[in-house]
């Protein structure tokens, strides 16, 4: 292609647009009505799957992601369907075994994917090798990706992310037999003139089509896209206006008009797109609760300083709100650049964005590196590839001490991935299903995926929070009220107090309506005025004076117990693994002693402050 060729557009409305703006909550039922009309537009491709859609459908929406894809393929037969694949991490948050990678790619091709956009969060080609080979073997289009990033200087250049870095990465992707190459600008940090210079340079060394994916977060995206078009980029990502801008992609409609009459004119008809946008305007109020953000501006100029992708910001807001700690967001935003520097300046893209974000939240809530989350520990060990720059001595020391002994960082492609994982996944659900869709779902997400499989096959009922709710009169889905406790029942948040009235002592238990820590904190501060330390009630045990507890630092799922009741533990030894912010958090014992109780079962949902283990010194 040349700079005089009409620019092609990949539409992201059905995937990254709603992932960026509404936490990937757009339901299939609201996309199906316009799918056939989207097919008729003439897009270069439509991104409809991958990224967080797989996780969101099974975790929150009660939908089968494989059936969503097959539905789209039936309704969109003429436009290539595209997905985002996280290299060896697929659509999950850790590296998977090669047999899972191979099976997932081939199954995705069978279900309808034509174009795989494959990236690695560290731009490490060894993490792309297996997925790239699987895509080529499946006969699909292999688009390999360079994740765009910068360091403190905020623009292209500096000691790490300079022009030579991106040219060298492009050559490495060509060596992997890429059919096209995408520059993926997750945080909207690619400045317009840097975009022109970058694509001008890439055009001189790359003989396959080049594509640009960017986000509007910083306000530069439309200008950046135009300069890339001037430099000869072949394809750009954009989405329909109602789901555009903010932390999503540039809007298609003004781009069409801006290029009208030029040699890069899109040749797309504006009117059908306006009608499609009108439809989206009618359904977006149903998702109002997921569009909430503390920001009022369409752009977040501070991203030019903290460099945090919009999707990552929305996840942080959601997690901090659940933890009743939304007031800590400014502190977390300040902590993220420090944590990222400590980790060797990884690009902030999944799963590294979740790692950096989750570790930063943990640092703010619990103290810097008081707890090193499990994925960060594995990253320091080299299980995710090599960091772009050296990591700090502090994070290396904290991550490599505790837990398993003799932890030594590995180099090269980790051999621990060699053991196949599919047989174990198949065996785990053998009494429920032998369908490869379900086996892969379980392999990717044993906890949340496993729960979904039980729901899908009628073993467990669909939870109310997964069901689509009818819209209210104004079109918005009702927001669930704070959890209420039925009269005569007691939750795990109940707290016991000694109450003195006119010289008489009464033992009472108080169960707060709010699940947040503020109510608990206020009660505990009042308890200090009582005659002595009162026992604290949990689900199955009572914390006695002198005992220590392991508490959930944020809402999450109990993923596993590292010890059993009755085990002797050392101070700092991992006791419970909590899945929070889509990351595993290994929670250590604060003291040496004996594990007297593990109040929550594996798979249980917990709130911030819940007691997960009781340790007797």
PDB file of N, CA, C and O in Angstrom, residues 102 149 183 205 221 353 355 418 467 486 609:
ATOM      1  N   UNK A 102      -2.043 -23.631  21.640  1.00  0.00           N
ATOM      2  CA  UNK A 102      -2.373 -24.230  20.341  1.00  0.00           C
ATOM      3  C   UNK A 102      -3.870 -24.491  20.213  1.00  0.00           C
ATOM      4  O   UNK A 102      -4.498 -24.150  19.197  1.00  0.00           O
ATOM      5  N   UNK A 149       5.160   2.655  24.236  1.00  0.00           N
ATOM      6  CA  UNK A 149       5.337   3.178  25.575  1.00  0.00           C
ATOM      7  C   UNK A 149       6.416   4.249  25.570  1.00  0.00           C
ATOM      8  O   UNK A 149       7.165   4.389  24.604  1.00  0.00           O
ATOM      9  N   UNK A 183       0.985  -0.992  15.691  1.00  0.00           N
ATOM     10  CA  UNK A 183       1.517  -0.238  16.817  1.00  0.00           C
ATOM     11  C   UNK A 183       0.345   0.002  17.760  1.00  0.00           C
ATOM     12  O   UNK A 183      -0.640   0.650  17.384  1.00  0.00           O
ATOM     13  N   UNK A 205      11.357   0.131   6.531  1.00  0.00           N
ATOM     14  CA  UNK A 205      11.930  -1.186   6.841  1.00  0.00           C
ATOM     15  C   UNK A 205      10.894  -2.302   6.846  1.00  0.00           C
ATOM     16  O   UNK A 205      11.251  -3.475   6.892  1.00  0.00           O
ATOM     17  N   UNK A 221      -5.477  11.588  20.161  1.00  0.00           N
ATOM     18  CA  UNK A 221      -5.632  10.451  19.261  1.00  0.00           C
ATOM     19  C   UNK A 221      -6.026  10.837  17.839  1.00  0.00           C
ATOM     20  O   UNK A 221      -5.478  10.303  16.870  1.00  0.00           O
ATOM     21  N   UNK A 353      -0.328  -4.148  33.000  1.00  0.00           N
ATOM     22  CA  UNK A 353      -1.081  -3.040  33.589  1.00  0.00           C
ATOM     23  C   UNK A 353      -1.807  -3.506  34.851  1.00  0.00           C
ATOM     24  O   UNK A 353      -1.854  -2.783  35.855  1.00  0.00           O
ATOM     25  N   UNK A 355      -0.854  -5.988  36.761  1.00  0.00           N
ATOM     26  CA  UNK A 355       0.173  -6.223  37.783  1.00  0.00           C
ATOM     27  C   UNK A 355       0.595  -4.922  38.445  1.00  0.00           C
ATOM     28  O   UNK A 355       0.621  -4.805  39.674  1.00  0.00           O
ATOM     29  N   UNK A 418       6.327 -26.162  29.885  1.00  0.00           N
ATOM     30  CA  UNK A 418       6.371 -27.329  29.020  1.00  0.00           C
ATOM     31  C   UNK A 418       5.338 -28.380  29.389  1.00  0.00           C
ATOM     32  O   UNK A 418       4.924 -29.172  28.561  1.00  0.00           O
ATOM     33  N   UNK A 467     -27.676 -11.650  35.665  1.00  0.00           N
ATOM     34  CA  UNK A 467     -28.818 -11.567  34.761  1.00  0.00           C
ATOM     35  C   UNK A 467     -28.989 -10.140  34.248  1.00  0.00           C
ATOM     36  O   UNK A 467     -28.803  -9.174  34.998  1.00  0.00           O
ATOM     37  N   UNK A 486     -31.276  -9.925  56.243  1.00  0.00           N
ATOM     38  CA  UNK A 486     -32.623 -10.252  56.679  1.00  0.00           C
ATOM     39  C   UNK A 486     -32.665 -10.352  58.208  1.00  0.00           C
ATOM     40  O   UNK A 486     -31.709 -10.773  58.862  1.00  0.00           O
ATOM     41  N   UNK A 609     -11.318  -6.335  54.479  1.00  0.00           N
ATOM     42  CA  UNK A 609     -11.366  -6.427  55.923  1.00  0.00           C
ATOM     43  C   UNK A 609     -11.854  -7.762  56.448  1.00  0.00           C
ATOM     44  O   UNK A 609     -11.764  -8.017  57.654  1.00  0.00           O
TER      45      UNK A 609
END
